[in-house]
PDB file of C-alpha atoms in Angstrom:
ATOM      1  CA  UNK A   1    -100.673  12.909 -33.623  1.00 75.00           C
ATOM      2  CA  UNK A   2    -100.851  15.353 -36.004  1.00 79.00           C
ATOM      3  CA  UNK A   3     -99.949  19.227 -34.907  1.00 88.00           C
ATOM      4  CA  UNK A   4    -103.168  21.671 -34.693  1.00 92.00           C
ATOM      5  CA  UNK A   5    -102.594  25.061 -34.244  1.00 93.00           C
ATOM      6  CA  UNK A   6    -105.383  27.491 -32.608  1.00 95.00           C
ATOM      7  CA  UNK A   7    -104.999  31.587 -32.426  1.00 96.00           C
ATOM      8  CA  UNK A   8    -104.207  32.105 -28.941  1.00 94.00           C
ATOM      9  CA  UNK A   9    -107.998  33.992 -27.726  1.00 96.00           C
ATOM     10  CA  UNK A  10    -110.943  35.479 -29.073  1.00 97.00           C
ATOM     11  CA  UNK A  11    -113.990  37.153 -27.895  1.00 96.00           C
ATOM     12  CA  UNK A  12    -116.905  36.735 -28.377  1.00 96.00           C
ATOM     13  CA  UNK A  13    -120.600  38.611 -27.779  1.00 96.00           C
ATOM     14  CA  UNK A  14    -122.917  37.253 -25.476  1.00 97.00           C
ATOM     15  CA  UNK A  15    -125.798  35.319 -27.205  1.00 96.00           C
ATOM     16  CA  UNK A  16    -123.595  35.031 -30.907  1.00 96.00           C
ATOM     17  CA  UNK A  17    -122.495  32.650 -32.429  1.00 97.00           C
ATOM     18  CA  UNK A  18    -118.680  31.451 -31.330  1.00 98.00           C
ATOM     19  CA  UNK A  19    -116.661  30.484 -33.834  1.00 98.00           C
ATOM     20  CA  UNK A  20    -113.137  28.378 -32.936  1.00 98.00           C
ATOM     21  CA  UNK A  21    -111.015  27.768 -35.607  1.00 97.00           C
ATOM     22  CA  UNK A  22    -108.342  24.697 -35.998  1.00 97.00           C
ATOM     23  CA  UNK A  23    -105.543  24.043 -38.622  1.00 96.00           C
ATOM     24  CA  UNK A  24    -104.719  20.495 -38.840  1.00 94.00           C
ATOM     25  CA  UNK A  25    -103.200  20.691 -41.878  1.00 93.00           C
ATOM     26  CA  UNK A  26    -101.224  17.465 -41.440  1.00 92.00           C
ATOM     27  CA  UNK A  27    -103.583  15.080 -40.568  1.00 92.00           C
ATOM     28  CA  UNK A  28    -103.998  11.513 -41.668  1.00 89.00           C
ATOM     29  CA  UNK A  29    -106.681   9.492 -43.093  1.00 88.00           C
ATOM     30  CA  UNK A  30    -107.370   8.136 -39.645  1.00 87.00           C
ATOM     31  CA  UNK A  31    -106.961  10.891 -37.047  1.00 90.00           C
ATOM     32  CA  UNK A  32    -110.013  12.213 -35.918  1.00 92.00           C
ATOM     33  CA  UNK A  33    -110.652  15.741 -34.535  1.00 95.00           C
ATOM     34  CA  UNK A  34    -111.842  16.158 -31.348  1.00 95.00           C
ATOM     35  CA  UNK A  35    -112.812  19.403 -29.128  1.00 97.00           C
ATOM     36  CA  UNK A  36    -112.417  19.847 -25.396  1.00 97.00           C
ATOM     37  CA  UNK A  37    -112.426  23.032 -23.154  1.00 97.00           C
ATOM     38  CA  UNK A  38    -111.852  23.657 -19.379  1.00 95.00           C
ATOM     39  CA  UNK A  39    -113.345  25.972 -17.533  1.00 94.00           C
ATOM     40  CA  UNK A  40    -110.844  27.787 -15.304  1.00 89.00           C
ATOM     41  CA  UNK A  41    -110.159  25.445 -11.989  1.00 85.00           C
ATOM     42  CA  UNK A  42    -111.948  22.218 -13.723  1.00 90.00           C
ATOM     43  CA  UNK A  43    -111.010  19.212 -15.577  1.00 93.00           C
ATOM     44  CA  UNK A  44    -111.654  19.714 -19.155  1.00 94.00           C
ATOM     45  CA  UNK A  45    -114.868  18.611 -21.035  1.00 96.00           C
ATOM     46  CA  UNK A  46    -115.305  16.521 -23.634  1.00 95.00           C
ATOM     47  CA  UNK A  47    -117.566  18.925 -26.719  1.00 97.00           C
ATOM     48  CA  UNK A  48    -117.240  16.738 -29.812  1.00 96.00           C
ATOM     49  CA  UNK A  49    -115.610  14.665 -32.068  1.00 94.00           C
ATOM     50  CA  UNK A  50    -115.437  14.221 -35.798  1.00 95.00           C
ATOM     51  CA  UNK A  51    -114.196  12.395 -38.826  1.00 94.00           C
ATOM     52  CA  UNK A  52    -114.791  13.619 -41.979  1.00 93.00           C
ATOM     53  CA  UNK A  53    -118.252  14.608 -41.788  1.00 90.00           C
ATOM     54  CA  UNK A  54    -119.687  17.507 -39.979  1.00 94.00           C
ATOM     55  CA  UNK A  55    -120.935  16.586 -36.463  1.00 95.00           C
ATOM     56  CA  UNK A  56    -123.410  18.085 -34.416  1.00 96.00           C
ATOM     57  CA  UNK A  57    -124.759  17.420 -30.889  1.00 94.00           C
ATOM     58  CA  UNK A  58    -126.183  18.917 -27.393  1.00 94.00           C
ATOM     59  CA  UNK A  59    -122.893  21.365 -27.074  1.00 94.00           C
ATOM     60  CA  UNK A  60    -121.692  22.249 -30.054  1.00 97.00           C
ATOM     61  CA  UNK A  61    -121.232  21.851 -34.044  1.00 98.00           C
ATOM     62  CA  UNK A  62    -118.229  20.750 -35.534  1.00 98.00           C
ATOM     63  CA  UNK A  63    -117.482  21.300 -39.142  1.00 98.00           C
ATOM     64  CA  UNK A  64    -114.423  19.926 -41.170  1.00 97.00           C
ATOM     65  CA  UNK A  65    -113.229  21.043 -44.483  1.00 96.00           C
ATOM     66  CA  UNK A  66    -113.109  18.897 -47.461  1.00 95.00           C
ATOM     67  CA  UNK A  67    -109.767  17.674 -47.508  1.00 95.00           C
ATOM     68  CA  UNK A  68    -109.799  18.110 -43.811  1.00 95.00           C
ATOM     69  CA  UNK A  69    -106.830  20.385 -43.101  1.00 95.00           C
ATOM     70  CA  UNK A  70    -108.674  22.952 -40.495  1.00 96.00           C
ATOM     71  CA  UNK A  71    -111.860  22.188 -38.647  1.00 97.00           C
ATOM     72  CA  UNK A  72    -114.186  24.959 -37.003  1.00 98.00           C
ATOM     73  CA  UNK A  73    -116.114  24.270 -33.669  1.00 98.00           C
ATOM     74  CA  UNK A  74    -119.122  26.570 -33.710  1.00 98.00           C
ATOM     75  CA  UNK A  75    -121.213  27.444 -30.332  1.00 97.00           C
ATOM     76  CA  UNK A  76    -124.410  28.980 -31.316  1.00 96.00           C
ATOM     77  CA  UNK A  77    -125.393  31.162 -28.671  1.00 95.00           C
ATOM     78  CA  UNK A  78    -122.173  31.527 -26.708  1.00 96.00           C
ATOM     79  CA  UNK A  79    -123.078  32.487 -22.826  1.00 96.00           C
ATOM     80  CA  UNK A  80    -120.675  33.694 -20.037  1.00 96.00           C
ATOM     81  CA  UNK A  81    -120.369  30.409 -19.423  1.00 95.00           C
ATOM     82  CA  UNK A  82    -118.700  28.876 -22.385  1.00 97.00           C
ATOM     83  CA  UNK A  83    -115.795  31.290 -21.133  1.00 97.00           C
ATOM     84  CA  UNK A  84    -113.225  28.852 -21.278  1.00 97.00           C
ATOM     85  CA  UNK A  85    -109.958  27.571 -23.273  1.00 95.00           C
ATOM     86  CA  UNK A  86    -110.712  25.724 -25.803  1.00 97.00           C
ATOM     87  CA  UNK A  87    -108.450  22.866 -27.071  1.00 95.00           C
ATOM     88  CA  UNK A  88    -108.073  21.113 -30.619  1.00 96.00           C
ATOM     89  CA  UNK A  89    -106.817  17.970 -30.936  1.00 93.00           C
ATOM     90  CA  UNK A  90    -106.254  15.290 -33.787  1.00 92.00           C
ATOM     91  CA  UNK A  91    -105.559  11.756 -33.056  1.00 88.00           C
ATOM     92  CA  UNK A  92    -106.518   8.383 -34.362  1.00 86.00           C
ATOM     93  CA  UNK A  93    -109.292   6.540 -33.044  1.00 80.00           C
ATOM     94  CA  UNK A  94    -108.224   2.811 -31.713  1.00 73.00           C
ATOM     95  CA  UNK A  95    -110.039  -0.089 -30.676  1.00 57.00           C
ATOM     96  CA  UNK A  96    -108.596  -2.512 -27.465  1.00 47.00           C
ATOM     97  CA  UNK A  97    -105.977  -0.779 -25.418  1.00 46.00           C
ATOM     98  CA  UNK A  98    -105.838   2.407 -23.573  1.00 48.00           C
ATOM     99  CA  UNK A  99    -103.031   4.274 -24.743  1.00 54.00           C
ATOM    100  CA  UNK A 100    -105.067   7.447 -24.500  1.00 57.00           C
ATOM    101  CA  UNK A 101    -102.633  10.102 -24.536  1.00 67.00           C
ATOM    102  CA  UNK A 102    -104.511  13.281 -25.096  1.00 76.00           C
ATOM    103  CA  UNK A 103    -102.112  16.333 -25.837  1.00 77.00           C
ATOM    104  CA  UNK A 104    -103.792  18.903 -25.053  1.00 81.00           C
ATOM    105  CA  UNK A 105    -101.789  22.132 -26.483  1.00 81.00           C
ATOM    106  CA  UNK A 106    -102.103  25.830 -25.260  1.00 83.00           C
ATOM    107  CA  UNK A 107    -105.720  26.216 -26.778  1.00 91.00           C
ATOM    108  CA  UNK A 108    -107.910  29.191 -27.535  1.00 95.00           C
ATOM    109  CA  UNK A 109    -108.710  31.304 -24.166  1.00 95.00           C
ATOM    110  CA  UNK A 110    -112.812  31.968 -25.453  1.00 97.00           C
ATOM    111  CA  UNK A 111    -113.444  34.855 -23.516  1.00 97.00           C
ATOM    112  CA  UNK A 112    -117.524  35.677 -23.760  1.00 97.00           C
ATOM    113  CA  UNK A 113    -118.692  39.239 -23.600  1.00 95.00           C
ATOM    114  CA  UNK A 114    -121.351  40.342 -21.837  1.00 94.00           C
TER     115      UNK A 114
ATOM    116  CA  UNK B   1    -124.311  11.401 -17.377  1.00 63.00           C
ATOM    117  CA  UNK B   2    -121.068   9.385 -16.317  1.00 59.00           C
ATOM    118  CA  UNK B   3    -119.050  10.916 -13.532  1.00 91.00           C
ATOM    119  CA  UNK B   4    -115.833  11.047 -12.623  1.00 96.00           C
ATOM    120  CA  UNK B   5    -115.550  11.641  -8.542  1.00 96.00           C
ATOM    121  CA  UNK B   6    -112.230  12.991  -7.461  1.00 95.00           C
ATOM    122  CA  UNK B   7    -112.354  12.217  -3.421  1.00 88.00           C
ATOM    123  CA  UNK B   8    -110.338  15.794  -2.586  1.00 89.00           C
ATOM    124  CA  UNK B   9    -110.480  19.203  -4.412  1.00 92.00           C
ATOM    125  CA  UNK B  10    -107.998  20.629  -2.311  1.00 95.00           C
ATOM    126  CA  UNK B  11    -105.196  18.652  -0.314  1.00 96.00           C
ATOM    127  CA  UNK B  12    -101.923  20.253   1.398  1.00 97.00           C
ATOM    128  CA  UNK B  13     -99.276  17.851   2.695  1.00 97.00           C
ATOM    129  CA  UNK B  14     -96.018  18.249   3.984  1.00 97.00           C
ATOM    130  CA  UNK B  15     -92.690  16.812   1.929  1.00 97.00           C
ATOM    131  CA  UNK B  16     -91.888  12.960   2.877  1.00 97.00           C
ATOM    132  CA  UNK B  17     -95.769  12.449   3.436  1.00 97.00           C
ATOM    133  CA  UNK B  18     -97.833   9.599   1.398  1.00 97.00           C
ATOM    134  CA  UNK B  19    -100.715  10.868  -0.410  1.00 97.00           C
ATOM    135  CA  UNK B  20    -103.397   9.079  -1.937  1.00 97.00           C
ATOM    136  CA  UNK B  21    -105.590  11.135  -4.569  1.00 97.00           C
ATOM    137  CA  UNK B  22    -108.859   8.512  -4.990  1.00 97.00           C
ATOM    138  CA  UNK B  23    -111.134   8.718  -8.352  1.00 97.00           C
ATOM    139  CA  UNK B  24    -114.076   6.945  -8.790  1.00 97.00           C
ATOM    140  CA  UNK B  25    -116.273   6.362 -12.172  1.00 96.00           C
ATOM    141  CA  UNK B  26    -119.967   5.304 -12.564  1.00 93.00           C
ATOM    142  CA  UNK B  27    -120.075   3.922 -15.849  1.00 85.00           C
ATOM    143  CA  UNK B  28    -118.690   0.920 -15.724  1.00 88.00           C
ATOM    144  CA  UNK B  29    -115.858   2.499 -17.502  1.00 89.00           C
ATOM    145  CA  UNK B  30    -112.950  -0.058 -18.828  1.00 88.00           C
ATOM    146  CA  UNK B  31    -109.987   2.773 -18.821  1.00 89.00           C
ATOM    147  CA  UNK B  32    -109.086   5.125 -16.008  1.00 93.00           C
ATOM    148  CA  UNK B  33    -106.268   8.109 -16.252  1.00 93.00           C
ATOM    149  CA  UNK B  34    -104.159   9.909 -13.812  1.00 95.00           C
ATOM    150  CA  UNK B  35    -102.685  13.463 -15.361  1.00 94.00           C
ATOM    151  CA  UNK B  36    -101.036  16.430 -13.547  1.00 95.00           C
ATOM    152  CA  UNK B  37    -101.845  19.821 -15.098  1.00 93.00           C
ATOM    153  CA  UNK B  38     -98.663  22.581 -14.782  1.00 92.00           C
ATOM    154  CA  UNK B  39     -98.844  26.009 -16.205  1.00 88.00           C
ATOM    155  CA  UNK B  40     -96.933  26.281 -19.197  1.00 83.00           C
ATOM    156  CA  UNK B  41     -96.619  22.031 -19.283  1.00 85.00           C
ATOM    157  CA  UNK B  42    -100.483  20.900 -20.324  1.00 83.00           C
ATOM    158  CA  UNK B  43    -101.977  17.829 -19.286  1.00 87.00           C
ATOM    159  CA  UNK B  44     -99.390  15.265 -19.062  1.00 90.00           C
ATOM    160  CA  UNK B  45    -100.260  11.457 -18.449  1.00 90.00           C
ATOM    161  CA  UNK B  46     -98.877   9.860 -14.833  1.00 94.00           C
ATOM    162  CA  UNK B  47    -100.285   6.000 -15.340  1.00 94.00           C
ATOM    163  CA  UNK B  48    -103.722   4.439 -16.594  1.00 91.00           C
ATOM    164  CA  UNK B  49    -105.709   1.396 -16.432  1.00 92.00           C
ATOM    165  CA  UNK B  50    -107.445  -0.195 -19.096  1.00 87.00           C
ATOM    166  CA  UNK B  51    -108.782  -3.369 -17.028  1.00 88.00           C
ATOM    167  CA  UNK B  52    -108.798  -4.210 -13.004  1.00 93.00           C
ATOM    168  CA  UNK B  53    -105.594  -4.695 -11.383  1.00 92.00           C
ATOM    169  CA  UNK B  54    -103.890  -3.655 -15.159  1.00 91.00           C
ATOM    170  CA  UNK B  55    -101.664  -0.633 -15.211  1.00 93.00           C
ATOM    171  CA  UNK B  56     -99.477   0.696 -17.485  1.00 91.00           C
ATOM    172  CA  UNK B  57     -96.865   3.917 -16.927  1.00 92.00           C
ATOM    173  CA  UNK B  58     -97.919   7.136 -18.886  1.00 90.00           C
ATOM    174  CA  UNK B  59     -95.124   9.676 -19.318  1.00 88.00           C
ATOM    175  CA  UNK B  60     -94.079  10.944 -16.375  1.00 93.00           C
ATOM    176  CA  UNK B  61     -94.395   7.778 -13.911  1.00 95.00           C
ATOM    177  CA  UNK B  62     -91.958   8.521 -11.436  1.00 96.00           C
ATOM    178  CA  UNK B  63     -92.238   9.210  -7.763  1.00 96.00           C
ATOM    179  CA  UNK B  64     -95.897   7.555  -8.016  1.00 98.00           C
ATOM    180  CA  UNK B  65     -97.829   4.388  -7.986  1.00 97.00           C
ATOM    181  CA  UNK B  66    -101.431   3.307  -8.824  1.00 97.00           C
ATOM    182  CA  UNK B  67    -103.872   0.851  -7.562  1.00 97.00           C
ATOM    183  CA  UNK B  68    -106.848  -0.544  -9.203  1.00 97.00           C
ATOM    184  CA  UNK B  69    -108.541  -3.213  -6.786  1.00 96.00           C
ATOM    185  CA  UNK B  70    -112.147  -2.518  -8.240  1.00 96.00           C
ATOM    186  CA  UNK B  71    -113.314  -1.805 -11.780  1.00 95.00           C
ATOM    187  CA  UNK B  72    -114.761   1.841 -10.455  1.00 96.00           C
ATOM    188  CA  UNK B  73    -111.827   3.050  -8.629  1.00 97.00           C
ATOM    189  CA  UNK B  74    -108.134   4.050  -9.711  1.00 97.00           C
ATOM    190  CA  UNK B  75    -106.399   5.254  -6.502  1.00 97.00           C
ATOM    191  CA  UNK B  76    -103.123   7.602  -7.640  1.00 98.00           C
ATOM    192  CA  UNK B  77    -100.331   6.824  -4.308  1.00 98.00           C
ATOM    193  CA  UNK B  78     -97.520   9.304  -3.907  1.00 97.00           C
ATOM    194  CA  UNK B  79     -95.294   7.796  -1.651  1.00 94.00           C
ATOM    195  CA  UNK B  80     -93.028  10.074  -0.380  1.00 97.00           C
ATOM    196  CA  UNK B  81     -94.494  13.515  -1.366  1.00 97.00           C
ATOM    197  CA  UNK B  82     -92.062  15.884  -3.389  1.00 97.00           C
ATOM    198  CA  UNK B  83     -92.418  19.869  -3.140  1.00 97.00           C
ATOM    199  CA  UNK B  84     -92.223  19.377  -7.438  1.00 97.00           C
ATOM    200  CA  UNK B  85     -95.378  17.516  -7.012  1.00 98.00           C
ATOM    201  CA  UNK B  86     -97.324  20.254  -6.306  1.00 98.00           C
ATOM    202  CA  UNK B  87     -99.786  20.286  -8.876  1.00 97.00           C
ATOM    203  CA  UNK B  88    -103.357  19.462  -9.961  1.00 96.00           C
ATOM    204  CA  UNK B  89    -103.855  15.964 -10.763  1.00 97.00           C
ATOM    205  CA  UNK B  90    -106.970  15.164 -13.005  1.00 96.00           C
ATOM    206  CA  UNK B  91    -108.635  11.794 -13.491  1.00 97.00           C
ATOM    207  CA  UNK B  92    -109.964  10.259 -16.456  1.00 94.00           C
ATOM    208  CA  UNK B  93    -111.982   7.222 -17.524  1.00 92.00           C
ATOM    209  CA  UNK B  94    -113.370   6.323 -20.865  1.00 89.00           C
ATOM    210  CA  UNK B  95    -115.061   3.398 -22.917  1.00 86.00           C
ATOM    211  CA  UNK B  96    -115.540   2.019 -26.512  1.00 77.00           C
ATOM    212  CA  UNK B  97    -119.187   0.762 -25.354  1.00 81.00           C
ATOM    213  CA  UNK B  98    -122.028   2.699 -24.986  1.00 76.00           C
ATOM    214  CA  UNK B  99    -124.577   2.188 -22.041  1.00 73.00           C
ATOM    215  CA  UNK B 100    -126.182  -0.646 -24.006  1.00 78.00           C
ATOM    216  CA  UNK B 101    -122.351  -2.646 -24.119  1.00 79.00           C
ATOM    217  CA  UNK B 102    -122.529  -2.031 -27.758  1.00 82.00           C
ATOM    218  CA  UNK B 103    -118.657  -1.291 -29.106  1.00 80.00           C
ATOM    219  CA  UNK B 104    -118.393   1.826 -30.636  1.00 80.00           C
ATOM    220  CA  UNK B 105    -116.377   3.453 -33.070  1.00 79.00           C
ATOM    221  CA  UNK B 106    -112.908   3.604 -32.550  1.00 78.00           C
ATOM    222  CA  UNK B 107    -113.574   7.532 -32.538  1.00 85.00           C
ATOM    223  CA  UNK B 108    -114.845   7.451 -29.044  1.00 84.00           C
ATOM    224  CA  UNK B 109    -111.469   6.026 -27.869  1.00 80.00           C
ATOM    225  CA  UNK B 110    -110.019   9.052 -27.434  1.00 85.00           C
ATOM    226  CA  UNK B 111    -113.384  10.688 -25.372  1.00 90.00           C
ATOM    227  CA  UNK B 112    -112.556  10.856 -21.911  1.00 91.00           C
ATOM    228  CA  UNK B 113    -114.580  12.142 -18.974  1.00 93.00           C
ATOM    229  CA  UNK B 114    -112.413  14.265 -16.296  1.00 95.00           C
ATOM    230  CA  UNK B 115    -113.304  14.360 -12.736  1.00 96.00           C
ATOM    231  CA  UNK B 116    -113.084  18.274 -11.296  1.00 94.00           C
ATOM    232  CA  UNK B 117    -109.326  18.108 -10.431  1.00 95.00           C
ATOM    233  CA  UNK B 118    -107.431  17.680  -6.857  1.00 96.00           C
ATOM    234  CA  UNK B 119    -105.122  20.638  -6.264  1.00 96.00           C
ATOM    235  CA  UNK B 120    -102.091  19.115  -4.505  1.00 97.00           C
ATOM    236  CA  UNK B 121     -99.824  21.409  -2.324  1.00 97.00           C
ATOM    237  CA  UNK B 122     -96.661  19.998  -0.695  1.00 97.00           C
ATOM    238  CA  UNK B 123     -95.030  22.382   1.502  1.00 97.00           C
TER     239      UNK B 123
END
């Protein structure tokens, strides 16, 4: 899996826009990125995943540079709520088997403002 | 919305004891995870189960067992509690088909659903 590297926290202003940077900067052609966070005392949530084109759903947006070396999950109107560390990762996709190993790193503690 | 049922959210047991930490999934999910969460450590992957009665060892497999008798539940067995397996243990299940049993793409491999967590105390 390729290494990501998140800033350690950020804040963030109730109703603003949260923005979560990722540096992926050596991923391969088939890793995709995916987004998770976990709410303190929960198991962590699945946000969003992406290839190489932006992504957006229900949660979140997920936009990924051209040559995909950094990727930045946006939350549009970030409430107490979305308080939470955030985690990055970049794996490849795989059909059959179940050697789902998620690494989940040390994240980005989101901490939203009221 | 698939769910991932953890049967306790809170267990304390004494050393020597065996514990069983039950999951159960909705979705007709194919895979099903057991991972322990440590400060400092991350998520790290016990055993999963990518078919009924099929098990394979994660990374840190010893001092526990799994059993998979039913396609919905993945039953995590510690059989002779440790005080170093005091932890949260998360469960896990996933699919490459959609409600429809349409395959996917290989993206949503790696999209797991985690049940709330069972924090594990042995004294």
């Amino acid at each position: 899996d390729a290494k990501t590297t998140q800033p350690t926290s950020m804040d963030c202003a109730e109703g603003r826009a949260a923005n979560l940077p990722c540096n992926h900067s050596t991923i391969s052609g088939n890793e995709y990125v995916y987004w998770y966070r976990q709410i303190h005392s929960q198991g962590p949530q699945y946000i969003i995943h992406g290839l190489k084109n932006n992504e957006t759903n229900e949660m979140a947006s997920l936009i990924i540079t051209e040559d995909r070396k950094s990727s930045t999950l946006i939350l549009p109107h970030a409430t107490l709520r979305d308080t939470a560390v955030y985690y990055c990762i970049a794996r490849p996709g795989l059909y059959g088997g179940a050697t789902n190993k998620l690494i989940f790193g040390t994240g980005t503690l989101l901490a939203v403002q009221p | 919305d698939v769910k991932v049922t953890q049967s306790s959210r809170y267990l304390v047991k004494r050393t020597g004891e065996k514990v069983f930490l039950e999951c159960v999934q909705d979705m007709d999910h194919e895979n099903m995870f057991w991972y322990r969460q440590d400060p400092g450590l991350g998520l790290r992957l016990i055993y999963f189960s990518y078919d009924v009665k099929m098990k394979e060892k994660g990374d840190i497999p010893e001092g526990y067992s799994v059993s998979r008798e039913k396609k919905e539940r993945f039953s995590l067995i510690l059989e002779s509690a440790s005080t170093n397996q005091t932890s949260m243990y998360l469960c896990a299940s996933s699919s490459l088909r959609n409600p429809l049993g349409q395959l996917m793409t290989s993206g949503w491999a790696n999209v797991l659903t985690f049940g709330a967590g069972s924090r594990l105390t042995v004294l």
